[in-house]
Coordinates of C-alpha atoms and ligand atoms in Angstrom, one line a residue:
X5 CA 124.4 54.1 132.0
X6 CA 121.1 55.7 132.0
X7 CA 120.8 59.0 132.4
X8 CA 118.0 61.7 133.2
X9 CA 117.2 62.5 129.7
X10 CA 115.9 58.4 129.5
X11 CA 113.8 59.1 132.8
X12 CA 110.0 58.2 131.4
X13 CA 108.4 61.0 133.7
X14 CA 110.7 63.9 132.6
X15 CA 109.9 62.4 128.4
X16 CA 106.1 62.1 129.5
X17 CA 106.3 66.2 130.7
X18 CA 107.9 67.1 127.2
X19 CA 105.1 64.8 125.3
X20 CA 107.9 62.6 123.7
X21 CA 107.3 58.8 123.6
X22 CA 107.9 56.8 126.4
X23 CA 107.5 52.5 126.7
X24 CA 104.7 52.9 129.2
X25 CA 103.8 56.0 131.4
X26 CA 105.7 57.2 134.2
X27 CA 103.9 56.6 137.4
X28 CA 104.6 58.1 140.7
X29 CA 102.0 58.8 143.6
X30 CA 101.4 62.1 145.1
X31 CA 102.1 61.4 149.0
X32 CA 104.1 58.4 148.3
X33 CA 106.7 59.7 151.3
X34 CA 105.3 59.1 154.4
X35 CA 102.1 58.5 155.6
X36 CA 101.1 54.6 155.0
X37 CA 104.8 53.5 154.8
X38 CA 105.7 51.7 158.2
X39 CA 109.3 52.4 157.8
X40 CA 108.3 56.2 157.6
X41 CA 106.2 55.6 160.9
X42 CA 109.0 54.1 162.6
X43 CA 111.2 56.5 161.6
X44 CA 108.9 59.6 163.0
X45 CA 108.2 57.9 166.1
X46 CA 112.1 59.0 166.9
X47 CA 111.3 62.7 166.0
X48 CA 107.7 63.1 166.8
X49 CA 107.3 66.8 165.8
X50 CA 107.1 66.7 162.1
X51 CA 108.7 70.4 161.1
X52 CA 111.6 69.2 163.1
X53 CA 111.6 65.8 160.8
X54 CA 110.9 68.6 157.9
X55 CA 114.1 70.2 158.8
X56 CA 116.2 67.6 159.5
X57 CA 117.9 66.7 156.1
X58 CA 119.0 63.1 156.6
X59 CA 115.9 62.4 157.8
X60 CA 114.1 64.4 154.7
X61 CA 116.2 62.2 152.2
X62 CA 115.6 59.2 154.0
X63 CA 111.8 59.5 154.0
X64 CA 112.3 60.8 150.7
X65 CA 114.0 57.1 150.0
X66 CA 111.7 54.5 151.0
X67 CA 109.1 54.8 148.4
X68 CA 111.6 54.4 145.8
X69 CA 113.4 51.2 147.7
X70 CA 109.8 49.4 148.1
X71 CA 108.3 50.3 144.7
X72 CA 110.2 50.8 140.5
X73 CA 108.4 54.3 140.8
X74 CA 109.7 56.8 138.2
X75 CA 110.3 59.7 140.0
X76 CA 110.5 60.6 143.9
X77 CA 109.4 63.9 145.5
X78 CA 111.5 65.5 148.1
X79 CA 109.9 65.1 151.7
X80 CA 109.2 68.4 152.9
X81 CA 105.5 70.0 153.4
X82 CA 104.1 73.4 151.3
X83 CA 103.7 74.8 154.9
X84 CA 107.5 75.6 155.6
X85 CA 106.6 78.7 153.3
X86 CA 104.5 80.2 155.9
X87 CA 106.5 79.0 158.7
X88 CA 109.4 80.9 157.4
X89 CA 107.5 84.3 156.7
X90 CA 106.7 84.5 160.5
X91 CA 103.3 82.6 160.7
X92 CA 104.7 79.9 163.1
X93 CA 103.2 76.1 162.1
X94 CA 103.4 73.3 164.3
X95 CA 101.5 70.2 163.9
X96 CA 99.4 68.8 166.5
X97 CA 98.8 64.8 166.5
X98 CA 95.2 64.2 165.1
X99 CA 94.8 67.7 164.1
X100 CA 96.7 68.8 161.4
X101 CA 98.5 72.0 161.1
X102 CA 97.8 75.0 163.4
X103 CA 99.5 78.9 162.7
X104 CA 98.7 80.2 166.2
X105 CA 99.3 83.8 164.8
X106 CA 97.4 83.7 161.7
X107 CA 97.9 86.5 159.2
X108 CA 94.5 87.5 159.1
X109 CA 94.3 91.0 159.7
X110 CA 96.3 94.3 157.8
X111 CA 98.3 94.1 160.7
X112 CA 99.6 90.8 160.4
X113 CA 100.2 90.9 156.7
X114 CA 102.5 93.5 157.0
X115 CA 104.2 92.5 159.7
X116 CA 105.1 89.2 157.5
X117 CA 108.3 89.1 156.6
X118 CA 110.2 88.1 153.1
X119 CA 112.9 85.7 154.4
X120 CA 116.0 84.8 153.0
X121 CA 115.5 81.6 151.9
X122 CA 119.1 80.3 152.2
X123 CA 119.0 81.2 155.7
X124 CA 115.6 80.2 156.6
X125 CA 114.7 77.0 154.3
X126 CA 118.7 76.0 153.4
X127 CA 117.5 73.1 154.9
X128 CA 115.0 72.0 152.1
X129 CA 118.0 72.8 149.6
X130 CA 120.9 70.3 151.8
X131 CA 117.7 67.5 151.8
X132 CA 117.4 67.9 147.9
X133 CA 121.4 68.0 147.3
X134 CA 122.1 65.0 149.0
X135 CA 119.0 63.2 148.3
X136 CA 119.9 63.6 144.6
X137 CA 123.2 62.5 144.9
X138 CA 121.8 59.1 146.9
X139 CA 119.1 58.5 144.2
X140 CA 119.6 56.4 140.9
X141 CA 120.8 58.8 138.2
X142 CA 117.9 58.6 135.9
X143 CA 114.9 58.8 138.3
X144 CA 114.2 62.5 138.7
X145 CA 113.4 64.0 142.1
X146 CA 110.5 66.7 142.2
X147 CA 110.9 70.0 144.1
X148 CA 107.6 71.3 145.2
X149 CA 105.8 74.6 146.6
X150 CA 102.4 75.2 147.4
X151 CA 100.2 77.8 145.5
X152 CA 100.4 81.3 147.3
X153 CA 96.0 80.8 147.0
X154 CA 96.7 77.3 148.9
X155 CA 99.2 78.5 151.6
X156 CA 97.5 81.8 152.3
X157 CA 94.7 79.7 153.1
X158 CA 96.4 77.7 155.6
X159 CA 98.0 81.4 157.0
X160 CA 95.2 83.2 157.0
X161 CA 92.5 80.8 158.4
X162 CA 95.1 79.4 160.6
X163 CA 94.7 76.0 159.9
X164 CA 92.9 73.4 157.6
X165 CA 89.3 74.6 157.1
X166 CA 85.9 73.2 155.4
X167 CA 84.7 76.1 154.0
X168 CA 87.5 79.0 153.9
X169 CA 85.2 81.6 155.0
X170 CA 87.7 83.9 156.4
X171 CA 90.4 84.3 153.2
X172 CA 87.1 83.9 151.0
X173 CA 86.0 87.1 152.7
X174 CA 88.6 89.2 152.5
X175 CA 88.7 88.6 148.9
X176 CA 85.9 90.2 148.7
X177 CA 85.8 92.7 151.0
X178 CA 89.8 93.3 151.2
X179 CA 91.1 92.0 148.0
X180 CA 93.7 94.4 148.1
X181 CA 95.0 93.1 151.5
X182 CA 94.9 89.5 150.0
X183 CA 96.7 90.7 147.3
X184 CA 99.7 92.0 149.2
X185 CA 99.9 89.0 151.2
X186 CA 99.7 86.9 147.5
X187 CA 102.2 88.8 146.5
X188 CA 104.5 88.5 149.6
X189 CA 104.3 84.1 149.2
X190 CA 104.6 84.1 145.7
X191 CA 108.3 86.4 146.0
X192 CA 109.5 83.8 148.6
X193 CA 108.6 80.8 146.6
X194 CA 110.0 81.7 143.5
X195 CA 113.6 82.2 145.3
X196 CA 112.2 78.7 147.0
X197 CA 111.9 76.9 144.1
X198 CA 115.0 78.4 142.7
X199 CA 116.7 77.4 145.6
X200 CA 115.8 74.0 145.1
X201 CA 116.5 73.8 141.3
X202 CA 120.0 74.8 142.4
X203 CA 120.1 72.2 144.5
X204 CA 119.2 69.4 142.2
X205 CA 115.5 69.6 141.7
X206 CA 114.6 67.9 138.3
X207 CA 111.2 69.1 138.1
X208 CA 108.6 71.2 140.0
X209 CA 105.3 71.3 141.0
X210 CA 102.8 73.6 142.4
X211 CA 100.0 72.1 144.6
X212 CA 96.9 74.4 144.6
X213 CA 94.7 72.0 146.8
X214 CA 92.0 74.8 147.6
X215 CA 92.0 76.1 144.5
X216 CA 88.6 74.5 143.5
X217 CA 87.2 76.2 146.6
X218 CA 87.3 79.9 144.4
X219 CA 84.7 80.6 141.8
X220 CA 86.2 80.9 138.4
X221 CA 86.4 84.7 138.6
X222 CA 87.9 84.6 142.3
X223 CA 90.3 81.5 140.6
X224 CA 91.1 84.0 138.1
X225 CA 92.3 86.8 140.4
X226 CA 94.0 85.4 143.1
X227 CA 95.2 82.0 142.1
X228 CA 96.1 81.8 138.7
X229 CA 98.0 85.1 138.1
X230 CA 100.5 84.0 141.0
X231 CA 100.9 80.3 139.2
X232 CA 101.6 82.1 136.0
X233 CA 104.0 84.5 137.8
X234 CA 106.1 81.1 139.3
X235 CA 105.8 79.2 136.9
X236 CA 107.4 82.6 134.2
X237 CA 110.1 83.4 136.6
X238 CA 111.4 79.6 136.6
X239 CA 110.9 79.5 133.0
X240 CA 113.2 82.3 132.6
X241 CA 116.1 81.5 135.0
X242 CA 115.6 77.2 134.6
X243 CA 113.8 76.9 131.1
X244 CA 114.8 73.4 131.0
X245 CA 113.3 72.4 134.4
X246 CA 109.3 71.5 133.7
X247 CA 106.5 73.1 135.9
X248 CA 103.4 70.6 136.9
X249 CA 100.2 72.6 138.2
X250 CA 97.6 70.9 140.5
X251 CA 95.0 72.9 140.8
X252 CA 92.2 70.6 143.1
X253 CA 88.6 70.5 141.8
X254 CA 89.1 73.6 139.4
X255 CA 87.4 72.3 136.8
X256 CA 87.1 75.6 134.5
X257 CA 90.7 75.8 135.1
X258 CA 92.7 73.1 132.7
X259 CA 92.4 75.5 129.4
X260 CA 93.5 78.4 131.6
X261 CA 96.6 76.4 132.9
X262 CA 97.9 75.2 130.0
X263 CA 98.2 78.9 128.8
X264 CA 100.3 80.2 132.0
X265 CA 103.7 78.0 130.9
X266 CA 103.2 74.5 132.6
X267 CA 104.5 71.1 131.1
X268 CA 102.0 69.5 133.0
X269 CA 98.9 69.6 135.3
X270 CA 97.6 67.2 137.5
X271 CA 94.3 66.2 137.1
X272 CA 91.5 65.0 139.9
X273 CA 89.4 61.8 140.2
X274 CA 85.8 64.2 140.1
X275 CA 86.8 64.5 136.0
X276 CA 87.3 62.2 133.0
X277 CA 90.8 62.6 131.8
X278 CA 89.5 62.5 128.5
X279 CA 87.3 65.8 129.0
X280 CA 90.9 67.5 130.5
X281 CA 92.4 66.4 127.1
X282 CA 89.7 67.9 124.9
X283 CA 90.5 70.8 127.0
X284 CA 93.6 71.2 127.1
X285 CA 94.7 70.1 123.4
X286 CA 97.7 67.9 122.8
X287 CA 100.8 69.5 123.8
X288 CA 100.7 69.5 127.9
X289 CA 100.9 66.5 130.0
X290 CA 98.5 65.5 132.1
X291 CA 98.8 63.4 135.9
X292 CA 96.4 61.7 137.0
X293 CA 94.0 60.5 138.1
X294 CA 92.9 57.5 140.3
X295 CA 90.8 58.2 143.0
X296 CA 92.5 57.5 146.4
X297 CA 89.4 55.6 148.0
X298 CA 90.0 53.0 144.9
X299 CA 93.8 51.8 146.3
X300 CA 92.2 51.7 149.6
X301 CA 90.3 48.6 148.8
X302 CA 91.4 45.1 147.3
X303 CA 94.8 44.2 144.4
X304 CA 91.7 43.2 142.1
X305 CA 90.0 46.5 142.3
X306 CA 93.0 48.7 142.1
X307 CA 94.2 46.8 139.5
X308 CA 90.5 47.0 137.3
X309 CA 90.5 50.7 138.1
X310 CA 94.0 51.3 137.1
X311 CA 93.4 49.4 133.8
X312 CA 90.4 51.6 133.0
X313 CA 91.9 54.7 133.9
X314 CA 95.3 53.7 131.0
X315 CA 92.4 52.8 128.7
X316 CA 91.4 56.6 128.6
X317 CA 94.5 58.1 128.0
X318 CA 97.6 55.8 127.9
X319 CA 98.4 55.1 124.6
X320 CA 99.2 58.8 123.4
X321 CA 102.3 60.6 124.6
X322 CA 101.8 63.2 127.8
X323 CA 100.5 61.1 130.5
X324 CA 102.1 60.3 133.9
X325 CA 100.0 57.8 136.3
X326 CA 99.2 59.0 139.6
X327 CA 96.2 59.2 142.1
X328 CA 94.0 61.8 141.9
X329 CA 95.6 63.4 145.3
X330 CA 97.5 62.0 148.0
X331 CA 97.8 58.7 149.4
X332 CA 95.7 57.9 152.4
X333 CA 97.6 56.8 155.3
X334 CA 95.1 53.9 155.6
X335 CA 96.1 52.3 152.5
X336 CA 97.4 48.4 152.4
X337 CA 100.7 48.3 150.8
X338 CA 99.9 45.2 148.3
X339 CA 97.6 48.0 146.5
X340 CA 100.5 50.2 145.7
X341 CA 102.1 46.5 144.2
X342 CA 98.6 46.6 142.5
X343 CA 99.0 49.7 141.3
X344 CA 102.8 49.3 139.7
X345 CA 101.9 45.9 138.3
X346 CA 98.5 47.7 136.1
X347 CA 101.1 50.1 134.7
X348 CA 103.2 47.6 134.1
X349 CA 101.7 45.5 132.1
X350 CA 98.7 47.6 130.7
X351 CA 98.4 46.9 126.9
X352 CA 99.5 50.6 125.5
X353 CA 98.7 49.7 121.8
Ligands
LIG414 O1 105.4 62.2 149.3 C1 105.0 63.3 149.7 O2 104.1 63.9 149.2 C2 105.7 63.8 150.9 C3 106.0 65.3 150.9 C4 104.8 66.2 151.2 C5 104.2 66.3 152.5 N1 103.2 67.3 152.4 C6 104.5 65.6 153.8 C7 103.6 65.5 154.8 C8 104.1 67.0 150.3 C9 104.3 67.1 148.8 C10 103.1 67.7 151.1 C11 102.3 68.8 150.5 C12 101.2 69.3 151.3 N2 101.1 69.6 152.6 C13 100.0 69.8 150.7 C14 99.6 69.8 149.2 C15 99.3 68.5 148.7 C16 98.0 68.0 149.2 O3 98.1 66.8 149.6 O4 97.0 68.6 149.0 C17 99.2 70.3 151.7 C18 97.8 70.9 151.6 C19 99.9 70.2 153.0 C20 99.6 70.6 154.3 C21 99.5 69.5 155.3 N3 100.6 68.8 155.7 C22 98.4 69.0 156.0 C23 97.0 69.6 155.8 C24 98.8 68.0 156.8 C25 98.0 67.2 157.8 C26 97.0 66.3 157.2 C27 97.7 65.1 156.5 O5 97.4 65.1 155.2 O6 98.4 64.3 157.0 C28 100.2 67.8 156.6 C29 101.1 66.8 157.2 C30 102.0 66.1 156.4 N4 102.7 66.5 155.3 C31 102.3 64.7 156.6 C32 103.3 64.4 155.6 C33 104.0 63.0 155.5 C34 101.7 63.8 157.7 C35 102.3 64.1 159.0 C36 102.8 63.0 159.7 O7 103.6 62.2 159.2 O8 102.5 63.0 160.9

């Protein structure tokens, strides 16, 4: 029987060979999947879905029974972090996520509390228990956090935001403040992510969406010391689970990265993978990195894209195929078929 240690993504992490590269997509729960629409039309308020774990595992699921992908990540959202500490999310249809109460003033940061995370996200941890025991034993299932830069944005602006101009000024003009806050997130998702590594997490990762949004100096101070922190503390208490860093748009980043104790980093469309391997040297992984407007278009195109893309990097050990970032809930189902099918039978010599 296979077992994990044959799963192609968890080889591709380590840089050990593999028949063709792993490919799972980021957002592949939910979204575009009509048996995930039909399944939150009976629980229309999506942290209730979050934290309910049959339906978790079961959104979790459907990817995997549509599509051979090679790994499955759990269905829960980076924002239960926040939610937990006391900045209340809830999402409004058409808008996105909204923290009523945002922590964007000394007062609010102190009042935040550090939960217990068994008692206040033990739902995350029953949807990644059972959800592992329902999967196939040698497709992994990925655990995931945001970065504390990525979910103090959400906290402290309130919301989703184009520019960011509220936590980008208190970085400047109360970095001390942001700190403390950083600090706070980053002690509640390491016990998170331990938390889910108990409970049968095979891999991690740590989406840092608005970290392109910094300059490399701000990047420096207040995203990439708390990604090295994580991504240290699970190396020291789970050395053999592997750490994937996806730090959006942060181009000046990849070198820095690969020094903080990752396996892998994922990689946007706005760079050629070959550049982030220059960068990066041979010896982490790199996911990556289709750009999500190409799989919204036609099988041919995915599939000429998706062809190009394997041409860059493919044949050499430490790649996993993915979209650049998430899946758009627009996209036609016969170009995720597209997509498998290019990685499928891509010539890898
Ligand atoms: O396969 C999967 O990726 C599903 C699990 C997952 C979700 N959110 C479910 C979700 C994961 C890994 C996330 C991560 C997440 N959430 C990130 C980081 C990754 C990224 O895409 O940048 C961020 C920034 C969020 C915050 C968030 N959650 C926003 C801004 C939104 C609304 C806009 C949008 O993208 O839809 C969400 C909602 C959300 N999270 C949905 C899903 C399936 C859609 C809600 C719905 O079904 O109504």
């Amino acid at each position: 029987m296979s077992t994990l240690s044959d799963s192609r993504f968890l080889r591709a992490l380590a840089c050990q060979s593999v028949d063709r590269p792993p490919l799972w997509v980021m957002r592949q729960a939910g979204r575009y999947l009509p048996e995930y629409l039909e399944l939150r039309r009976q629980t229309p308020d999506f942290m209730t879905f979050c934290r309910t774990p049959e339906l978790a595992m079961e959104a979790t699921l459907q990817p995997l029974r549509r599509f051979p992908l090679d790994a499955a990540i759990i269905f829960s959202d980076i924002l239960t972090i926040p939610d937990a500490m006391g900045t209340k999310v809830r999402f409004a249809p058409g808008e996105g996520p909204i923290i009523d109460d945002p922590a964007n003033s000394e007062k609010r940061i102190k009042q935040l509390i550090t939960p217990d995370v068994e008692d206040t996200l033990g739902y995350v941890a029953k949807a990644i228990s059972a959800t592992r025991a329902a999967m196939p034993a040698d497709i992994p299932l990925i655990g995931f956090a945001g970065s504390p830069w990525t979910v103090a944005c959400y906290q402290v602006e309130g919301g989703s935001s184009k520019l960011f101009f509220t936590i980008k000024k208190m970085a400047y003009d109360a970095p001390k403040l942001l700190h403390e806050l950083l600090r706070k997130i980053t002690a509640v998702t390491i016990d998170y992510l331990c938390m889910q590594i108990q409970a049968g997490a095979n891999a991690i990762m740590l989406f840092d969406s608005w970290g392109g949004v910094l300059s490399p100096e701000c990047y420096d101070a207040f995203s990439l010391p708390y990604l090295k922190t994580i991504t240290q503390a699970l190396k020291e208490k789970h050395p053999d689970i592997p750490v994937t860093a996806f730090s959006k748009q942060a181009h000046h980043a990849y070198s820095k990265l690969a020094n903080i104790g990752v396996q892998g980093i994922g990689v946007d469309w706005m760079i050629d993978l070959r550049d982030v391997r220059a960068q990066v040297g041979p010896d982490v992984a790199l996911q990556g990195n289709l750009d999500p407007a190409v799989i919204l278009t036609t099988p041919e195109i995915v599939s000429e894209h998706a062809h190009r893309m394997l041409d860059q990097i493919a044949s050499k050990p430490g790649y996993i195929a993915n979209l650049g970032h998430g899946i758009d809930k627009h996209t036609p189902i016969e170009n995720m078929h597209a997509l498998v099918e290019a990685v499928q039978s891509h010539d890898y010599s």
